[in-house]
PDB file of C-alpha atoms in Angstrom:
ATOM      1  CA  LYS A   1      83.151 107.274  64.510  1.00 64.00           C
ATOM      2  CA  ALA A   2      81.878 108.089  67.991  1.00 80.00           C
ATOM      3  CA  GLY A   3      78.125 108.408  68.393  1.00 94.00           C
ATOM      4  CA  VAL A   4      76.097 110.993  70.239  1.00 97.00           C
ATOM      5  CA  THR A   5      77.164 111.155  73.869  1.00 97.00           C
ATOM      6  CA  GLN A   6      74.876 112.330  76.637  1.00 98.00           C
ATOM      7  CA  THR A   7      75.817 112.977  80.231  1.00 98.00           C
ATOM      8  CA  PRO A   8      74.841 112.216  82.874  1.00 98.00           C
ATOM      9  CA  ARG A   9      72.977 109.004  82.059  1.00 97.00           C
ATOM     10  CA  TYR A  10      70.983 109.007  85.281  1.00 97.00           C
ATOM     11  CA  LEU A  11      70.234 111.664  87.836  1.00 97.00           C
ATOM     12  CA  ILE A  12      67.851 112.287  90.684  1.00 98.00           C
ATOM     13  CA  LYS A  13      66.733 115.744  91.721  1.00 98.00           C
ATOM     14  CA  THR A  14      64.119 117.188  94.040  1.00 98.00           C
ATOM     15  CA  ARG A  15      61.331 119.600  93.197  1.00 98.00           C
ATOM     16  CA  GLY A  16      62.480 123.174  92.824  1.00 98.00           C
ATOM     17  CA  GLN A  17      66.050 122.301  91.869  1.00 98.00           C
ATOM     18  CA  GLN A  18      67.536 122.873  88.469  1.00 98.00           C
ATOM     19  CA  VAL A  19      69.398 120.500  86.186  1.00 98.00           C
ATOM     20  CA  THR A  20      71.789 120.772  83.260  1.00 98.00           C
ATOM     21  CA  LEU A  21      72.178 117.996  80.707  1.00 98.00           C
ATOM     22  CA  SER A  22      74.958 117.765  78.177  1.00 98.00           C
ATOM     23  CA  CYS A  23      75.127 116.410  74.647  1.00 98.00           C
ATOM     24  CA  SER A  24      78.132 115.914  72.393  1.00 98.00           C
ATOM     25  CA  PRO A  25      77.039 115.351  68.783  1.00 97.00           C
ATOM     26  CA  ILE A  26      78.716 113.234  66.167  1.00 96.00           C
ATOM     27  CA  SER A  27      81.794 114.961  64.833  1.00 95.00           C
ATOM     28  CA  GLY A  28      80.868 117.235  61.946  1.00 93.00           C
ATOM     29  CA  HIS A  29      77.188 117.414  62.842  1.00 93.00           C
ATOM     30  CA  ARG A  30      76.007 120.977  63.321  1.00 92.00           C
ATOM     31  CA  SER A  31      72.378 120.394  64.256  1.00 93.00           C
ATOM     32  CA  VAL A  32      71.460 119.238  67.745  1.00 96.00           C
ATOM     33  CA  SER A  33      67.893 118.645  68.825  1.00 96.00           C
ATOM     34  CA  TRP A  34      66.415 117.642  72.155  1.00 97.00           C
ATOM     35  CA  TYR A  35      63.389 115.491  72.862  1.00 97.00           C
ATOM     36  CA  GLN A  36      61.586 114.588  76.083  1.00 97.00           C
ATOM     37  CA  GLN A  37      60.317 111.028  76.262  1.00 96.00           C
ATOM     38  CA  THR A  38      57.661 109.954  78.756  1.00 93.00           C
ATOM     39  CA  PRO A  39      55.372 106.899  78.802  1.00 87.00           C
ATOM     40  CA  GLY A  40      52.276 109.053  78.474  1.00 84.00           C
ATOM     41  CA  GLN A  41      53.358 111.588  75.849  1.00 86.00           C
ATOM     42  CA  GLY A  42      55.975 109.700  73.863  1.00 89.00           C
ATOM     43  CA  LEU A  43      58.724 111.731  72.213  1.00 94.00           C
ATOM     44  CA  GLN A  44      58.067 115.447  72.427  1.00 96.00           C
ATOM     45  CA  PHE A  45      60.290 117.976  70.645  1.00 96.00           C
ATOM     46  CA  LEU A  46      61.954 120.524  72.914  1.00 97.00           C
ATOM     47  CA  PHE A  47      64.270 122.584  70.717  1.00 95.00           C
ATOM     48  CA  GLU A  48      66.869 122.460  67.973  1.00 94.00           C
ATOM     49  CA  TYR A  49      70.145 124.305  67.674  1.00 95.00           C
ATOM     50  CA  PHE A  50      72.195 124.890  64.561  1.00 93.00           C
ATOM     51  CA  SER A  51      75.475 126.783  64.540  1.00 92.00           C
ATOM     52  CA  GLU A  52      74.851 128.099  68.071  1.00 94.00           C
ATOM     53  CA  THR A  53      71.404 129.472  67.186  1.00 95.00           C
ATOM     54  CA  GLN A  54      68.073 128.109  68.338  1.00 95.00           C
ATOM     55  CA  ARG A  55      66.311 127.352  65.088  1.00 92.00           C
ATOM     56  CA  ASN A  56      63.162 125.600  66.313  1.00 92.00           C
ATOM     57  CA  LYS A  57      61.365 125.427  69.631  1.00 95.00           C
ATOM     58  CA  GLY A  58      58.667 123.080  70.851  1.00 95.00           C
ATOM     59  CA  ASN A  59      55.754 123.791  73.113  1.00 95.00           C
ATOM     60  CA  PHE A  60      57.451 123.686  76.495  1.00 97.00           C
ATOM     61  CA  PRO A  61      57.479 126.322  79.259  1.00 97.00           C
ATOM     62  CA  GLY A  62      60.309 128.783  79.631  1.00 97.00           C
ATOM     63  CA  ARG A  63      61.800 126.671  82.441  1.00 98.00           C
ATOM     64  CA  PHE A  64      63.284 124.580  79.647  1.00 98.00           C
ATOM     65  CA  SER A  65      66.191 126.231  77.909  1.00 97.00           C
ATOM     66  CA  GLY A  66      69.240 125.252  75.958  1.00 97.00           C
ATOM     67  CA  ARG A  67      72.303 126.443  74.193  1.00 97.00           C
ATOM     68  CA  GLN A  68      74.906 125.292  71.745  1.00 97.00           C
ATOM     69  CA  PHE A  69      78.590 126.002  71.807  1.00 97.00           C
ATOM     70  CA  SER A  70      80.962 126.716  68.942  1.00 96.00           C
ATOM     71  CA  ASN A  71      82.092 123.074  68.915  1.00 94.00           C
ATOM     72  CA  SER A  72      78.413 122.031  68.418  1.00 95.00           C
ATOM     73  CA  ARG A  73      78.146 120.559  71.908  1.00 97.00           C
ATOM     74  CA  SER A  74      74.810 121.413  73.464  1.00 98.00           C
ATOM     75  CA  GLU A  75      73.353 121.728  76.925  1.00 98.00           C
ATOM     76  CA  MET A  76      69.798 121.919  78.104  1.00 98.00           C
ATOM     77  CA  ASN A  77      68.685 123.278  81.423  1.00 98.00           C
ATOM     78  CA  VAL A  78      65.488 122.793  83.341  1.00 98.00           C
ATOM     79  CA  SER A  79      64.881 125.179  86.228  1.00 97.00           C
ATOM     80  CA  THR A  80      62.422 124.892  89.119  1.00 98.00           C
ATOM     81  CA  LEU A  81      61.942 121.189  88.554  1.00 98.00           C
ATOM     82  CA  GLU A  82      58.486 119.668  88.834  1.00 98.00           C
ATOM     83  CA  LEU A  83      57.516 116.040  89.344  1.00 97.00           C
ATOM     84  CA  GLY A  84      56.213 115.955  85.774  1.00 96.00           C
ATOM     85  CA  ASP A  85      59.664 116.722  84.427  1.00 97.00           C
ATOM     86  CA  SER A  86      60.709 113.170  85.210  1.00 97.00           C
ATOM     87  CA  ALA A  87      61.532 111.734  81.818  1.00 97.00           C
ATOM     88  CA  LEU A  88      64.182 110.443  79.475  1.00 97.00           C
ATOM     89  CA  TYR A  89      65.798 113.400  77.718  1.00 98.00           C
ATOM     90  CA  LEU A  90      67.152 112.475  74.326  1.00 98.00           C
ATOM     91  CA  CYS A  91      69.598 114.412  72.234  1.00 97.00           C
ATOM     92  CA  ALA A  92      69.944 113.845  68.502  1.00 96.00           C
ATOM     93  CA  SER A  93      72.395 115.222  66.005  1.00 95.00           C
ATOM     94  CA  SER A  94      72.372 115.524  62.242  1.00 92.00           C
ATOM     95  CA  LEU A  95      74.507 117.095  59.571  1.00 88.00           C
ATOM     96  CA  SER A  96      72.248 119.982  58.777  1.00 77.00           C
ATOM     97  CA  GLY A  97      68.743 119.582  60.093  1.00 74.00           C
ATOM     98  CA  TRP A  98      65.513 117.760  59.497  1.00 75.00           C
ATOM     99  CA  THR A  99      65.777 116.422  55.994  1.00 68.00           C
ATOM    100  CA  GLY A 100      67.903 113.430  56.881  1.00 72.00           C
ATOM    101  CA  GLU A 101      68.617 110.917  59.558  1.00 84.00           C
ATOM    102  CA  LEU A 102      68.764 111.933  63.187  1.00 91.00           C
ATOM    103  CA  PHE A 103      71.294 110.081  65.315  1.00 94.00           C
ATOM    104  CA  PHE A 104      70.170 109.731  68.909  1.00 96.00           C
ATOM    105  CA  GLY A 105      72.142 109.390  72.080  1.00 97.00           C
ATOM    106  CA  GLU A 106      71.123 106.975  74.812  1.00 96.00           C
ATOM    107  CA  GLY A 107      69.492 109.700  76.834  1.00 97.00           C
ATOM    108  CA  SER A 108      69.640 111.177  80.304  1.00 98.00           C
ATOM    109  CA  ARG A 109      67.120 109.678  82.694  1.00 97.00           C
ATOM    110  CA  LEU A 110      65.905 112.389  85.087  1.00 98.00           C
ATOM    111  CA  THR A 111      63.889 111.499  88.155  1.00 98.00           C
ATOM    112  CA  VAL A 112      62.345 114.325  90.163  1.00 98.00           C
ATOM    113  CA  LEU A 113      61.314 113.497  93.710  1.00 97.00           C
TER     114      LEU A 113
ATOM    115  CA  GLY B   1      65.768  98.265  81.377  1.00 37.00           C
ATOM    116  CA  GLU B   2      63.670 101.376  81.043  1.00 41.00           C
ATOM    117  CA  SER B   3      60.105 101.255  79.902  1.00 41.00           C
ATOM    118  CA  VAL B   4      59.508 103.664  77.071  1.00 46.00           C
ATOM    119  CA  GLY B   5      55.781 103.169  76.983  1.00 51.00           C
ATOM    120  CA  LEU B   6      53.689 101.391  79.579  1.00 55.00           C
ATOM    121  CA  HIS B   7      50.529 101.208  77.468  1.00 68.00           C
ATOM    122  CA  LEU B   8      51.794 100.933  73.925  1.00 83.00           C
ATOM    123  CA  PRO B   9      50.036  98.817  71.324  1.00 91.00           C
ATOM    124  CA  THR B  10      51.822  95.486  71.234  1.00 93.00           C
ATOM    125  CA  LEU B  11      52.417  93.177  68.320  1.00 96.00           C
ATOM    126  CA  SER B  12      53.471  89.627  69.129  1.00 97.00           C
ATOM    127  CA  VAL B  13      54.918  87.515  66.344  1.00 97.00           C
ATOM    128  CA  GLN B  14      56.518  84.116  66.107  1.00 97.00           C
ATOM    129  CA  GLU B  15      60.197  84.019  65.310  1.00 97.00           C
ATOM    130  CA  GLY B  16      60.646  83.601  61.584  1.00 97.00           C
ATOM    131  CA  ASP B  17      57.296  85.134  60.673  1.00 97.00           C
ATOM    132  CA  ASN B  18      56.917  88.511  58.986  1.00 97.00           C
ATOM    133  CA  SER B  19      55.896  91.542  61.051  1.00 97.00           C
ATOM    134  CA  ILE B  20      53.856  94.512  59.910  1.00 97.00           C
ATOM    135  CA  ILE B  21      53.775  97.629  62.039  1.00 97.00           C
ATOM    136  CA  ASN B  22      51.368 100.371  61.057  1.00 96.00           C
ATOM    137  CA  CYS B  23      51.339 104.095  61.554  1.00 95.00           C
ATOM    138  CA  ALA B  24      48.750 106.722  60.696  1.00 94.00           C
ATOM    139  CA  TYR B  25      49.865 110.305  60.263  1.00 92.00           C
ATOM    140  CA  SER B  26      47.723 113.411  60.255  1.00 87.00           C
ATOM    141  CA  ASN B  27      49.685 116.105  58.435  1.00 91.00           C
ATOM    142  CA  SER B  28      48.932 115.930  54.729  1.00 92.00           C
ATOM    143  CA  ALA B  29      51.873 118.272  54.113  1.00 93.00           C
ATOM    144  CA  SER B  30      54.379 115.771  55.532  1.00 93.00           C
ATOM    145  CA  ASP B  31      56.885 114.776  52.892  1.00 93.00           C
ATOM    146  CA  TYR B  32      59.484 112.788  54.797  1.00 93.00           C
ATOM    147  CA  PHE B  33      58.941 109.737  56.968  1.00 95.00           C
ATOM    148  CA  ILE B  34      61.268 107.669  59.124  1.00 95.00           C
ATOM    149  CA  TRP B  35      61.012 104.503  61.155  1.00 97.00           C
ATOM    150  CA  TYR B  36      63.024 104.213  64.353  1.00 97.00           C
ATOM    151  CA  LYS B  37      63.661 101.254  66.626  1.00 97.00           C
ATOM    152  CA  GLN B  38      64.196 101.733  70.343  1.00 96.00           C
ATOM    153  CA  GLU B  39      65.507  98.940  72.511  1.00 95.00           C
ATOM    154  CA  SER B  40      65.233  99.036  76.265  1.00 92.00           C
ATOM    155  CA  GLY B  41      67.739 101.448  77.781  1.00 89.00           C
ATOM    156  CA  LYS B  42      68.820 102.872  74.448  1.00 92.00           C
ATOM    157  CA  GLY B  43      68.027 105.819  72.249  1.00 94.00           C
ATOM    158  CA  PRO B  44      66.021 105.441  69.026  1.00 95.00           C
ATOM    159  CA  GLN B  45      67.946 103.943  66.129  1.00 95.00           C
ATOM    160  CA  PHE B  46      67.254 104.727  62.464  1.00 94.00           C
ATOM    161  CA  ILE B  47      65.815 101.861  60.452  1.00 96.00           C
ATOM    162  CA  ILE B  48      64.634 103.234  57.130  1.00 96.00           C
ATOM    163  CA  ASP B  49      63.205 106.392  55.613  1.00 95.00           C
ATOM    164  CA  ILE B  50      61.027 107.307  52.657  1.00 96.00           C
ATOM    165  CA  ARG B  51      60.122 110.522  50.896  1.00 94.00           C
ATOM    166  CA  SER B  52      56.668 111.377  49.667  1.00 94.00           C
ATOM    167  CA  ASN B  53      57.590 110.944  46.008  1.00 95.00           C
ATOM    168  CA  MET B  54      57.916 107.207  46.653  1.00 97.00           C
ATOM    169  CA  ASP B  55      55.434 104.615  47.861  1.00 97.00           C
ATOM    170  CA  LYS B  56      57.829 101.801  48.696  1.00 98.00           C
ATOM    171  CA  ARG B  57      61.400 101.465  49.819  1.00 98.00           C
ATOM    172  CA  GLN B  58      63.325  98.373  50.769  1.00 97.00           C
ATOM    173  CA  GLY B  59      66.242  97.835  53.066  1.00 95.00           C
ATOM    174  CA  GLN B  60      67.827  94.790  54.570  1.00 94.00           C
ATOM    175  CA  ARG B  61      64.871  92.653  55.792  1.00 97.00           C
ATOM    176  CA  VAL B  62      62.715  95.781  56.075  1.00 98.00           C
ATOM    177  CA  THR B  63      60.284  97.463  53.712  1.00 98.00           C
ATOM    178  CA  VAL B  64      58.457 100.721  54.248  1.00 98.00           C
ATOM    179  CA  LEU B  65      55.197 101.390  52.422  1.00 98.00           C
ATOM    180  CA  LEU B  66      53.630 104.824  52.144  1.00 97.00           C
ATOM    181  CA  ASN B  67      50.021 105.453  51.201  1.00 96.00           C
ATOM    182  CA  LYS B  68      49.536 109.192  50.955  1.00 94.00           C
ATOM    183  CA  THR B  69      45.896 108.889  50.006  1.00 94.00           C
ATOM    184  CA  VAL B  70      44.959 107.537  53.425  1.00 94.00           C
ATOM    185  CA  LYS B  71      47.982 108.973  55.257  1.00 94.00           C
ATOM    186  CA  HIS B  72      49.282 105.585  56.268  1.00 95.00           C
ATOM    187  CA  LEU B  73      52.772 104.243  56.722  1.00 96.00           C
ATOM    188  CA  SER B  74      53.814 100.675  57.426  1.00 97.00           C
ATOM    189  CA  LEU B  75      57.003  98.864  58.286  1.00 98.00           C
ATOM    190  CA  GLN B  76      57.393  95.267  57.235  1.00 98.00           C
ATOM    191  CA  ILE B  77      60.084  93.130  58.836  1.00 98.00           C
ATOM    192  CA  ALA B  78      60.840  89.857  57.105  1.00 98.00           C
ATOM    193  CA  ALA B  79      61.785  86.719  59.036  1.00 97.00           C
ATOM    194  CA  THR B  80      61.454  88.410  62.409  1.00 98.00           C
ATOM    195  CA  GLN B  81      64.211  87.589  64.888  1.00 97.00           C
ATOM    196  CA  PRO B  82      64.390  87.881  68.696  1.00 96.00           C
ATOM    197  CA  GLY B  83      66.723  90.844  68.241  1.00 96.00           C
ATOM    198  CA  ASP B  84      63.890  92.699  66.539  1.00 98.00           C
ATOM    199  CA  SER B  85      62.010  92.936  69.842  1.00 97.00           C
ATOM    200  CA  ALA B  86      61.787  96.645  70.595  1.00 97.00           C
ATOM    201  CA  VAL B  87      59.506  99.658  70.378  1.00 96.00           C
ATOM    202  CA  TYR B  88      59.082 101.019  66.857  1.00 97.00           C
ATOM    203  CA  PHE B  89      58.278 104.654  66.140  1.00 96.00           C
ATOM    204  CA  CYS B  90      57.256 106.325  62.933  1.00 95.00           C
ATOM    205  CA  ALA B  91      58.182 109.968  62.516  1.00 94.00           C
ATOM    206  CA  GLU B  92      57.234 112.570  59.944  1.00 94.00           C
ATOM    207  CA  ASN B  93      57.983 116.106  58.955  1.00 91.00           C
ATOM    208  CA  ALA B  94      57.116 118.670  56.331  1.00 90.00           C
ATOM    209  CA  GLY B  95      60.009 120.566  54.839  1.00 85.00           C
ATOM    210  CA  ASN B  96      62.713 121.616  57.234  1.00 81.00           C
ATOM    211  CA  THR B  97      60.651 121.296  60.399  1.00 88.00           C
ATOM    212  CA  PRO B  98      61.135 119.164  63.508  1.00 91.00           C
ATOM    213  CA  LEU B  99      60.332 115.481  63.289  1.00 92.00           C
ATOM    214  CA  VAL B 100      57.032 114.553  64.908  1.00 92.00           C
ATOM    215  CA  PHE B 101      57.009 111.094  66.409  1.00 94.00           C
ATOM    216  CA  GLY B 102      54.129 108.674  66.743  1.00 93.00           C
ATOM    217  CA  LYS B 103      53.341 106.962  70.039  1.00 91.00           C
ATOM    218  CA  GLY B 104      55.130 103.750  69.127  1.00 94.00           C
ATOM    219  CA  THR B 105      54.343 100.049  68.848  1.00 95.00           C
ATOM    220  CA  ARG B 106      55.992  97.379  70.944  1.00 96.00           C
ATOM    221  CA  LEU B 107      57.093  94.340  68.943  1.00 97.00           C
ATOM    222  CA  SER B 108      57.506  91.149  70.933  1.00 97.00           C
ATOM    223  CA  VAL B 109      59.093  88.182  69.192  1.00 97.00           C
ATOM    224  CA  ILE B 110      58.173  84.757  70.484  1.00 95.00           C
ATOM    225  CA  ALA B 111      61.008  82.258  70.159  1.00 90.00           C
TER     226      ALA B 111
END
């Protein structure tokens, strides 16, 4: 069974640009959540999607957005990039939500110059 | 590999010894707890979970203990191996809400 796949694995952007990250969940998983991981703040929850609907949202500015498609694949977008957006962005999938195990991908490492 | 935490608490143990990693949580309403392991360059990997109606749960070489009175969670790893070297995170949630992760502890196994 294939795991959670995130693309791209590494990317470099400059301030003011925008970026789109992609996540393919484990087959059959309908919940996809996104986390930002930085050395200073640890893992911070961004948002969760279930059946194409945003079900939960963390405390991040509106520059951070996401969506989920009918096949459960998800994308997140960050617009007007800032230096502080440099982080590892992790996607996790689960069958139905937060009451069981989350399966994480290996992340997308974003560097903003 | 990537550094997931430059200033994390670090626990160094001798290979073959037992490791105990501790975690304090703040939300008294939390009823589900998970331990994750993150190796360099990889995403977090599930180790073991426990619900609030239990105080102990055992897996293969790992045991999680939950003390709700003092809001404390611990992960015990028996006969620690070099492959156990990683950053360990506890996570909690209350009901169907997003998991909240702790800051992590780096475990370093000395061969």
